[in-house]
mmCIF file of C-alpha atoms in Angstrom:
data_model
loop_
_atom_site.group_PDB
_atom_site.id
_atom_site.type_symbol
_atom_site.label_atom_id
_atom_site.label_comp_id
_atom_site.label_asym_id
_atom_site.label_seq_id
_atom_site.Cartn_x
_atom_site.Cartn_y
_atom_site.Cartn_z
ATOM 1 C CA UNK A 1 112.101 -9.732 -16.096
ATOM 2 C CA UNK A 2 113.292 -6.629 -17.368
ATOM 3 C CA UNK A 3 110.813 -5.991 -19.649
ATOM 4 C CA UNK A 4 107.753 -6.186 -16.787
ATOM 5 C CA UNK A 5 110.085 -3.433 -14.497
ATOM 6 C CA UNK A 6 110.001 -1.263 -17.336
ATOM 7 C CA UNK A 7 105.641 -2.247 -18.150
ATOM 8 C CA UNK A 8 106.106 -1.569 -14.235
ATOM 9 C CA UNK A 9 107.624 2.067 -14.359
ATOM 10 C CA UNK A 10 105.833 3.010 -17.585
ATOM 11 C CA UNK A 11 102.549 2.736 -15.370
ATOM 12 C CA UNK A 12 103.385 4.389 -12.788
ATOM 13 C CA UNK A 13 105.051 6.986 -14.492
ATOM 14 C CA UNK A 14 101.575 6.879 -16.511
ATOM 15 C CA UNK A 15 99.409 7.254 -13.482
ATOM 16 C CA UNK A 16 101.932 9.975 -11.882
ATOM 17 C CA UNK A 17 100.959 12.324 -14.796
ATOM 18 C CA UNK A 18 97.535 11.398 -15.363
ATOM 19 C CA UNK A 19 96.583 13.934 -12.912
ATOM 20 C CA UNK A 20 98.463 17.138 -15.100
ATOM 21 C CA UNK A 21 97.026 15.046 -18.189
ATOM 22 C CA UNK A 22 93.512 15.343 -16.963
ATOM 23 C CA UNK A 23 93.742 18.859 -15.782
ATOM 24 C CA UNK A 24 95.778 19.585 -19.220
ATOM 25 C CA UNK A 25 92.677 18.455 -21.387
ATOM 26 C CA UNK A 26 90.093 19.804 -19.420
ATOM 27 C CA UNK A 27 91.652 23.026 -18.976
ATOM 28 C CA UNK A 28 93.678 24.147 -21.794
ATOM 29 C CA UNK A 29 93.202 21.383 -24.276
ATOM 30 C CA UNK A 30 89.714 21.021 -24.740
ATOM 31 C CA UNK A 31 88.884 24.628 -24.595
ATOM 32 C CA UNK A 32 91.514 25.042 -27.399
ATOM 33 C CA UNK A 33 89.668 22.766 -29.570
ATOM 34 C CA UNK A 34 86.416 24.167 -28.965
ATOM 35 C CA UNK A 35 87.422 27.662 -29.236
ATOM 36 C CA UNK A 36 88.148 26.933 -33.170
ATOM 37 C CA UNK A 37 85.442 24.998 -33.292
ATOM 38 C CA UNK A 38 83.223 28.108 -32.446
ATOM 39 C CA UNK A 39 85.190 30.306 -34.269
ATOM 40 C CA UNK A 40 83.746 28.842 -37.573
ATOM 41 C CA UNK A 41 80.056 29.170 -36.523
ATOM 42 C CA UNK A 42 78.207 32.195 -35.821
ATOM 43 C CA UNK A 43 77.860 31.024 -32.283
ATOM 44 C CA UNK A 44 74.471 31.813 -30.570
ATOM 45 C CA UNK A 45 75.658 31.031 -26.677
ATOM 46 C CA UNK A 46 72.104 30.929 -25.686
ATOM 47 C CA UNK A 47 70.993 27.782 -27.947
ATOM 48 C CA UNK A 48 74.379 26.789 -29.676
ATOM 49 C CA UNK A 49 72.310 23.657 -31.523
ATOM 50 C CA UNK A 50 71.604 26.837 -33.541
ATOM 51 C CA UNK A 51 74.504 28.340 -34.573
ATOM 52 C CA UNK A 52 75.082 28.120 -38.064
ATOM 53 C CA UNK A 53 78.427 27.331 -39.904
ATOM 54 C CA UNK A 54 80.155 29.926 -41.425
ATOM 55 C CA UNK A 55 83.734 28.302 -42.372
ATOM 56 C CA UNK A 56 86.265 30.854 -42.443
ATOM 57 C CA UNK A 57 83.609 33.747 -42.464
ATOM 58 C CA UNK A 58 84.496 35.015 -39.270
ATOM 59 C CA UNK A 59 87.845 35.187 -40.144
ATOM 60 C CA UNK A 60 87.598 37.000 -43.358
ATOM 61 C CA UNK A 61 85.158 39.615 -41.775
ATOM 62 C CA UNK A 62 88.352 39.851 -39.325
ATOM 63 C CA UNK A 63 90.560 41.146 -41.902
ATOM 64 C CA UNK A 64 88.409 43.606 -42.986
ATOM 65 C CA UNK A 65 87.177 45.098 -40.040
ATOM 66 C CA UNK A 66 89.355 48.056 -39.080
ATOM 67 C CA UNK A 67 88.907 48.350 -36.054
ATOM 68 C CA UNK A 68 90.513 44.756 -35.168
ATOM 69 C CA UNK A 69 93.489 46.543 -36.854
ATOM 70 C CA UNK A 70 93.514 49.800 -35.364
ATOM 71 C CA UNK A 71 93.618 47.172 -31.417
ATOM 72 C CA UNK A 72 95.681 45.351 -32.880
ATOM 73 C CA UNK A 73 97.992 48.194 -33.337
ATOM 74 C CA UNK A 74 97.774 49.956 -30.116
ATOM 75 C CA UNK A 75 98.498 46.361 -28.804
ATOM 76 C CA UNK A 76 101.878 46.316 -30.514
ATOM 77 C CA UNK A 77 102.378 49.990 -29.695
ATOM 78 C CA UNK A 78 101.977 48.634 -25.945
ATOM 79 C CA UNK A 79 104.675 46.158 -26.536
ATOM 80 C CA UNK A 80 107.310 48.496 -28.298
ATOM 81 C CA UNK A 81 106.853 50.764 -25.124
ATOM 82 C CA UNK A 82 106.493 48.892 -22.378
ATOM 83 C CA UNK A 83 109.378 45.111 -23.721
ATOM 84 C CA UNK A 84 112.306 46.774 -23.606
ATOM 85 C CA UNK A 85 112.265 48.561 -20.140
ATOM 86 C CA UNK A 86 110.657 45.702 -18.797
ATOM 87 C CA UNK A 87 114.179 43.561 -19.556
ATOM 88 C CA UNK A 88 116.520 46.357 -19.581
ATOM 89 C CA UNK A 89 115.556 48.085 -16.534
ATOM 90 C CA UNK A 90 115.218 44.326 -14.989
ATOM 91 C CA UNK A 91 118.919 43.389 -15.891
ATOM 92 C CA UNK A 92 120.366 46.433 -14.842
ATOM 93 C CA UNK A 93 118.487 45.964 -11.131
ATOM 94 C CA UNK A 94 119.555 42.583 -11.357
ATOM 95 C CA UNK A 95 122.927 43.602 -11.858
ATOM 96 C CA UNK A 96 123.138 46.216 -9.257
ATOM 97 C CA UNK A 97 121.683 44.209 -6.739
ATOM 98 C CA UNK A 98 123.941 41.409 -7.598
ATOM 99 C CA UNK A 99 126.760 43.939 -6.188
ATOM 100 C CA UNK A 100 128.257 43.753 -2.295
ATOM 101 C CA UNK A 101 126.251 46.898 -1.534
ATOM 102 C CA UNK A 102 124.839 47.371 1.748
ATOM 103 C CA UNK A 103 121.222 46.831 2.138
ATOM 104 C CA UNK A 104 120.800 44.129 -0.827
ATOM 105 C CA UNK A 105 117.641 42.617 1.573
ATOM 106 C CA UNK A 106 116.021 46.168 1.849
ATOM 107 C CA UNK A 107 116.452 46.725 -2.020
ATOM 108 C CA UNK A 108 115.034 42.960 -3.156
ATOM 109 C CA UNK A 109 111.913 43.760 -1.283
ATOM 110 C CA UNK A 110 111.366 47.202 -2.511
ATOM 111 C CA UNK A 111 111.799 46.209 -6.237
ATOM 112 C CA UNK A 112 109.910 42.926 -5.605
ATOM 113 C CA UNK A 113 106.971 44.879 -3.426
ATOM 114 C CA UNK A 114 105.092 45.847 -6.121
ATOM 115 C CA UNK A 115 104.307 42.810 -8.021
ATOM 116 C CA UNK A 116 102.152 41.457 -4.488
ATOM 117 C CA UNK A 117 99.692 44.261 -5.539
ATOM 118 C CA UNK A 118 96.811 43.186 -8.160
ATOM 119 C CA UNK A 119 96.059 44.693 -11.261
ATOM 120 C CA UNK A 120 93.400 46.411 -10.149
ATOM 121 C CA UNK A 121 94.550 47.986 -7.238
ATOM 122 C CA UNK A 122 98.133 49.282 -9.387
ATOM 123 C CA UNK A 123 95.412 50.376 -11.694
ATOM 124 C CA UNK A 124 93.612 52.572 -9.090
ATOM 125 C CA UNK A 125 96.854 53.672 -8.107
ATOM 126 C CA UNK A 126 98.047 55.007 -11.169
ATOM 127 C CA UNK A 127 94.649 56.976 -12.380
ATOM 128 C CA UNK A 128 95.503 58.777 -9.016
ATOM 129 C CA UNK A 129 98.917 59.756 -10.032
ATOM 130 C CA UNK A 130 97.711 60.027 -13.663
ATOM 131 C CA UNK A 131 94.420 62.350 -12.399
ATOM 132 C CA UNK A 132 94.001 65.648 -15.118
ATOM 133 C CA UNK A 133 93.323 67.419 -12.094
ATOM 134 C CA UNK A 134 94.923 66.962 -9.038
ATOM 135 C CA UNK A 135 96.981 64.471 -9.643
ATOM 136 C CA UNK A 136 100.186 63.829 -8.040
ATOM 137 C CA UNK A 137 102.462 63.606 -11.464
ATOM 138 C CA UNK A 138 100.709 66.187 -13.252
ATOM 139 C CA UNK A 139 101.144 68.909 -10.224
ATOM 140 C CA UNK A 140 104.876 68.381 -9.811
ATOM 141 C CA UNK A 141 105.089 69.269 -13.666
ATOM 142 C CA UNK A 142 103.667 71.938 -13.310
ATOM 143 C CA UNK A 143 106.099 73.698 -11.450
ATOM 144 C CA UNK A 144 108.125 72.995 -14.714
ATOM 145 C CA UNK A 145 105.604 73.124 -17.502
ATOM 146 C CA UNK A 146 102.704 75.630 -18.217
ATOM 147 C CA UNK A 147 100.610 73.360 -19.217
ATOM 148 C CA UNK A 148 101.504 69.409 -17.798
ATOM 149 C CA UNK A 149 100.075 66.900 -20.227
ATOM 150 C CA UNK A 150 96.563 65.038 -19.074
ATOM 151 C CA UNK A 151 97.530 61.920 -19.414
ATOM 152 C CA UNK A 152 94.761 59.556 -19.437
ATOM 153 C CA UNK A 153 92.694 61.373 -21.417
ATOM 154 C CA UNK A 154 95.193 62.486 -24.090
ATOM 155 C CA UNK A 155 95.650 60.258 -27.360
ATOM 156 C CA UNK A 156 99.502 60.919 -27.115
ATOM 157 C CA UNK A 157 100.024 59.820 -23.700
ATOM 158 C CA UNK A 158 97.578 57.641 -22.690
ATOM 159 C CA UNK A 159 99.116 54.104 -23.941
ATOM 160 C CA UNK A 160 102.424 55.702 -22.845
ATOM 161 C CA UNK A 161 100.858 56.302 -19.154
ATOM 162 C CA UNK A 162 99.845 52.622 -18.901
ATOM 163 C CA UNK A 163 102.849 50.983 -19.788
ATOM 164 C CA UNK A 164 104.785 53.281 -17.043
ATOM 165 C CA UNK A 165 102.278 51.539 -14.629
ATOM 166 C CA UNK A 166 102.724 48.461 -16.419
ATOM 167 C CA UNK A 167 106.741 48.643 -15.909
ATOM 168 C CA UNK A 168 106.444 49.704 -12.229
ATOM 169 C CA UNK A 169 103.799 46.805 -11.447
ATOM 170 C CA UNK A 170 106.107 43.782 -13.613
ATOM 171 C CA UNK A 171 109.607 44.891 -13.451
ATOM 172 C CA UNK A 172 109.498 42.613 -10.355
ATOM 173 C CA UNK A 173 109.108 39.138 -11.828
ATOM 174 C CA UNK A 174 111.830 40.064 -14.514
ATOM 175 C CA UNK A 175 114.158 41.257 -11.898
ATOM 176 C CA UNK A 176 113.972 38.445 -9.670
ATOM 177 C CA UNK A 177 114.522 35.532 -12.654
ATOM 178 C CA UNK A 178 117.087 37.713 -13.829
ATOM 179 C CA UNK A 179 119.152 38.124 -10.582
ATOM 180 C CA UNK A 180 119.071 34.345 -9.774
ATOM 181 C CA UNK A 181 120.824 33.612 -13.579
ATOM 182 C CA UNK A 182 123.218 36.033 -12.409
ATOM 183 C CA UNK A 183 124.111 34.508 -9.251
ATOM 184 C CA UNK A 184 124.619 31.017 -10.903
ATOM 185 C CA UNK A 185 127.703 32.652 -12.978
ATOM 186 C CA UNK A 186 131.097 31.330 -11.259
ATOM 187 C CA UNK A 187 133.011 34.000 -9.763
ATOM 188 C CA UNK A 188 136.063 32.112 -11.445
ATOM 189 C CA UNK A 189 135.238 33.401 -14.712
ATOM 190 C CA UNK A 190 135.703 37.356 -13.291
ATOM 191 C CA UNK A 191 138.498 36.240 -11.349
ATOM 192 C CA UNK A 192 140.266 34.771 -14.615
ATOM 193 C CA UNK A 193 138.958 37.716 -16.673
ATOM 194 C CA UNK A 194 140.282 39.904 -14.116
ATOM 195 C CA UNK A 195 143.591 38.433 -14.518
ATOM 196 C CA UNK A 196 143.534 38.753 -17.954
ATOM 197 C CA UNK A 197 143.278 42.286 -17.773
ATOM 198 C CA UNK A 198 139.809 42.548 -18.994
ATOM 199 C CA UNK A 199 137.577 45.144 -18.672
ATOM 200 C CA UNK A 200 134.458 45.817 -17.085
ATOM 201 C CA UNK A 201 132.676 46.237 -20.513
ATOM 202 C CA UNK A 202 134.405 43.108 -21.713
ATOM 203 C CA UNK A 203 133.368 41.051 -18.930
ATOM 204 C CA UNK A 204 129.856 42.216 -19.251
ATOM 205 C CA UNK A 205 130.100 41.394 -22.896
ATOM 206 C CA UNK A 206 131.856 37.791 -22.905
ATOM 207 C CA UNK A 207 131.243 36.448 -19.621
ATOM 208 C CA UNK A 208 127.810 38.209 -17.757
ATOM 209 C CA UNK A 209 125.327 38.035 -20.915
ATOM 210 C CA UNK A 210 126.323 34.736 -22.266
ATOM 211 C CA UNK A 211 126.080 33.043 -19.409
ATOM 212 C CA UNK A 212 122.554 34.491 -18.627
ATOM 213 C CA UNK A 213 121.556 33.647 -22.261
ATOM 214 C CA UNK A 214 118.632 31.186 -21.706
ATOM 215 C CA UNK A 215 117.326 33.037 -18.422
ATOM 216 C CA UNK A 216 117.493 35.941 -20.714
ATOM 217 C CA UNK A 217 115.719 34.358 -23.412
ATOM 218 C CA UNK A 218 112.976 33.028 -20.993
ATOM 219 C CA UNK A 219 112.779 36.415 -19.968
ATOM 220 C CA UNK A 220 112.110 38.113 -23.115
ATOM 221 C CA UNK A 221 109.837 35.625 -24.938
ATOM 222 C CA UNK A 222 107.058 36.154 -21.877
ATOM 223 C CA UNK A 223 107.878 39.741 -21.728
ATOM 224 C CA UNK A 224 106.283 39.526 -25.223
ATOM 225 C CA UNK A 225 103.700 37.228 -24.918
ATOM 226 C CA UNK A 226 102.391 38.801 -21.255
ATOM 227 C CA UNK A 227 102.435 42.461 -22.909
ATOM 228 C CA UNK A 228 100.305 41.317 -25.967
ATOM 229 C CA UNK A 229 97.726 39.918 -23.333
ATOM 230 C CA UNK A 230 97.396 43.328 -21.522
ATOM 231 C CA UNK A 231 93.911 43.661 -20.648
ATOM 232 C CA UNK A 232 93.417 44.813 -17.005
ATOM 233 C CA UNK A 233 95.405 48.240 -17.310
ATOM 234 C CA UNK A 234 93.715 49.688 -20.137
ATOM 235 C CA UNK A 235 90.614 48.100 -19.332
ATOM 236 C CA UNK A 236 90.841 49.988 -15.565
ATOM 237 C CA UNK A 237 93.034 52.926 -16.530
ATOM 238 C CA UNK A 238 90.791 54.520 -19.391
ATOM 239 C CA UNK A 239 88.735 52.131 -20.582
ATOM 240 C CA UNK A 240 90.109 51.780 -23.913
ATOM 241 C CA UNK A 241 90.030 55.614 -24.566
ATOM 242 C CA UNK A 242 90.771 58.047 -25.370
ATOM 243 C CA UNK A 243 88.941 57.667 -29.100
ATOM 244 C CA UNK A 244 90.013 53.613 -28.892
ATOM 245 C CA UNK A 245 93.686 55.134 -28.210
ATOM 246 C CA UNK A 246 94.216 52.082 -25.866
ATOM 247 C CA UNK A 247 91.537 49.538 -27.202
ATOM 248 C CA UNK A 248 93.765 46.746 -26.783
ATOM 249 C CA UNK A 249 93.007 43.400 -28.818
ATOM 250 C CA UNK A 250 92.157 41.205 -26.071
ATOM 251 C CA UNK A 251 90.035 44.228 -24.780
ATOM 252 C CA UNK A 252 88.409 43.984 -28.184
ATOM 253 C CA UNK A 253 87.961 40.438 -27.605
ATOM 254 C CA UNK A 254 86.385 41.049 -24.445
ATOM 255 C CA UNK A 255 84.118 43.863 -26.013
ATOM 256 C CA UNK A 256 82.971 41.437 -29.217
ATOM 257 C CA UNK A 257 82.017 38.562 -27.081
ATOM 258 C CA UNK A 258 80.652 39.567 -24.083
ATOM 259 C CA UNK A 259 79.252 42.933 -24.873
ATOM 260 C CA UNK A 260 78.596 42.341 -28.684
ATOM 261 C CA UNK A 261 77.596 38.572 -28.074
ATOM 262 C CA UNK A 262 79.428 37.958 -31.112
ATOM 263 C CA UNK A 263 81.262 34.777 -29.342
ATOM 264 C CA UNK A 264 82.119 32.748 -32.791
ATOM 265 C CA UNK A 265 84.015 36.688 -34.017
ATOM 266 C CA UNK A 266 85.623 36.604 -30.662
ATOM 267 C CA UNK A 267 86.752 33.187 -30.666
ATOM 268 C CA UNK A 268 88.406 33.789 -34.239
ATOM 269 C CA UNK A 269 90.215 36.948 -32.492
ATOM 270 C CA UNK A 270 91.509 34.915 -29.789
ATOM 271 C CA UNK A 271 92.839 32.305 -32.194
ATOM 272 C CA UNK A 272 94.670 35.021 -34.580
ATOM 273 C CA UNK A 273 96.036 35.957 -31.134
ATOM 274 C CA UNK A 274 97.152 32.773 -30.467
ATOM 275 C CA UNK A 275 98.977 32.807 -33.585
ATOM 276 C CA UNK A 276 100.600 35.663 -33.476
ATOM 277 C CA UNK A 277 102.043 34.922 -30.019
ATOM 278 C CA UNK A 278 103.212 31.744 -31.648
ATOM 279 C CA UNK A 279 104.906 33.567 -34.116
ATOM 280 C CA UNK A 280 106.405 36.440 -31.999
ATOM 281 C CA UNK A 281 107.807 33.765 -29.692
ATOM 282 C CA UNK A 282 109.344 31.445 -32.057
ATOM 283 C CA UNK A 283 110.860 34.618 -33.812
ATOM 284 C CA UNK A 284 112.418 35.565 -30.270
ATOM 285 C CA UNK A 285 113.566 32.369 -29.548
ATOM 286 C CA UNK A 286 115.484 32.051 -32.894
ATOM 287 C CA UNK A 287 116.892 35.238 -32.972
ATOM 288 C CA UNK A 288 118.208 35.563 -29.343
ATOM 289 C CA UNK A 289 119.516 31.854 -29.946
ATOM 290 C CA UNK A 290 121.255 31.884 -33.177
ATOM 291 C CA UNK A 291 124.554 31.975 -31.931
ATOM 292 C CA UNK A 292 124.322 28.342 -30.295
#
């Protein structure tokens, strides 16, 4: 008897899932499979019965193409300056809001606003404020500088200039996970810190970040993994320029396969992508956790 309930749940536990299953494999699963499986052929899209297998050639011609190197650079340059003020600045808000201050409604939706808007039109908004001539940014400098930099269209600032936009846009999503961990911290624990004398510092050190560990965590790891995917910025913003200053590599994917036609090349990009986003978050993951 007990064994058919349990034949009896596992079925309809089975047939609960079956529709994420389906959706699973025909979505993310299956192109997964046949992604690699491109990425060994050079893939002719028009007539793949002719592409012809090339093993690991695509992969090898990777390595020793520079300028997969030089995207994949300004990709990590993106993600050194656009991570950390995307979970700093994010904590801090969270923690501010977090405070009896008047207004906390008003302040949610302000820092929240943002994230509504799509990438294209925070794009478009940006270039505006960005504009060499005219632009909003550049003529308040210059009231303070002789010469304000252009910042789209110089190598120095350009990347710099999209992850500012990138930071106003995304801050939001950050913010608001971060906030909720920080309500779900007792109040007893500050009350018995409190009595204990301890500081401000102290209870931010012992009692605020350890108990937002795994929110934290959660935070960081897509941090990472969303800022290695940055396409529509760049892509909007300057196009990759100036001189490939902000070719990033999924923009270089983008560029191989559908303007190059080089599909089998692009699919071996996207899977040493996929690998390094494996890596970067399993580092994360067991570095922020390696205290528990």
């Amino acid at each position: 008897m007990v064994d058919e309930y349990d034949r009896r749940e596992s079925a309809e536990g089975i047939l609960l899932a079956l529709p994420y299953l389906l959706a699973f494999v025909g979505f993310m699963l299956f192109p997964l499979l046949y992604g690699l499986y491109m990425s060994l052929y050079d893939w002719d899209a028009l007539s793949p019965e002719q592409s012809e297998f090339i093993g690991l050639g695509n992969y090898q011609a990777l390595m020793n193409d520079p300028r997969f190197w030089e995207a994949l650079w300004n990709t990590i340059w993106f993600v050194i300056l656009s991570v950390p003020p995307l979970v700093v600045f994010a904590l801090l808000l969270a923690l501010g809001v977090n405070r009896n201050v008047k207004g906390q409604t008003v302040l949610r939706t302000i820092f929240f606003s943002p994230y509504i808007l799509t990438v294209s039109v925070v794009a478009l908004i940006w270039v505006e404020l960005f504009a060499g001539e005219g632009g909003l940014i550049r003529h308040w400098l210059a009231f303070v500088m002789e010469d304000p930099p252009r910042f789209l269209i110089d190598q120095t600032w350009a990347m710099a200039s999209i992850a500012i936009a990138t930071v106003w846009w995304s801050i939001a999503f950050n913010f608001i996970i971060l906030l909720a961990a920080r309500q779900n911290v007792s109040d007893r624990l500050y009350e018995a810190a409190k009595l204990d004398g301890a500081s401000s510092y102290r209870m931010m050190r012992d009692i605020t970040i350890p108990q937002m560990r795994n929110p934290l965590i959660f935070v960081v790891i897509i941090t990472f993994v969303g800022s290695f995917q940055v396409f529509g910025q760049p892509y909007i913003m300057t196009d990759g320029g100036p001189r490939f200053a902000t070719h990033t590599i999924v923009m270089y994917l983008y560029t191989t396969g559908f303007a190059g036609r080089e599909f089998g090349y692009a699919a071996a990009v996207g899977y040493v992508l996929f690998l390094i986003l494996i890596t970067v978050s399993v580092i994360n993951y067991y570095v922020l956790s390696e205290n528990e």
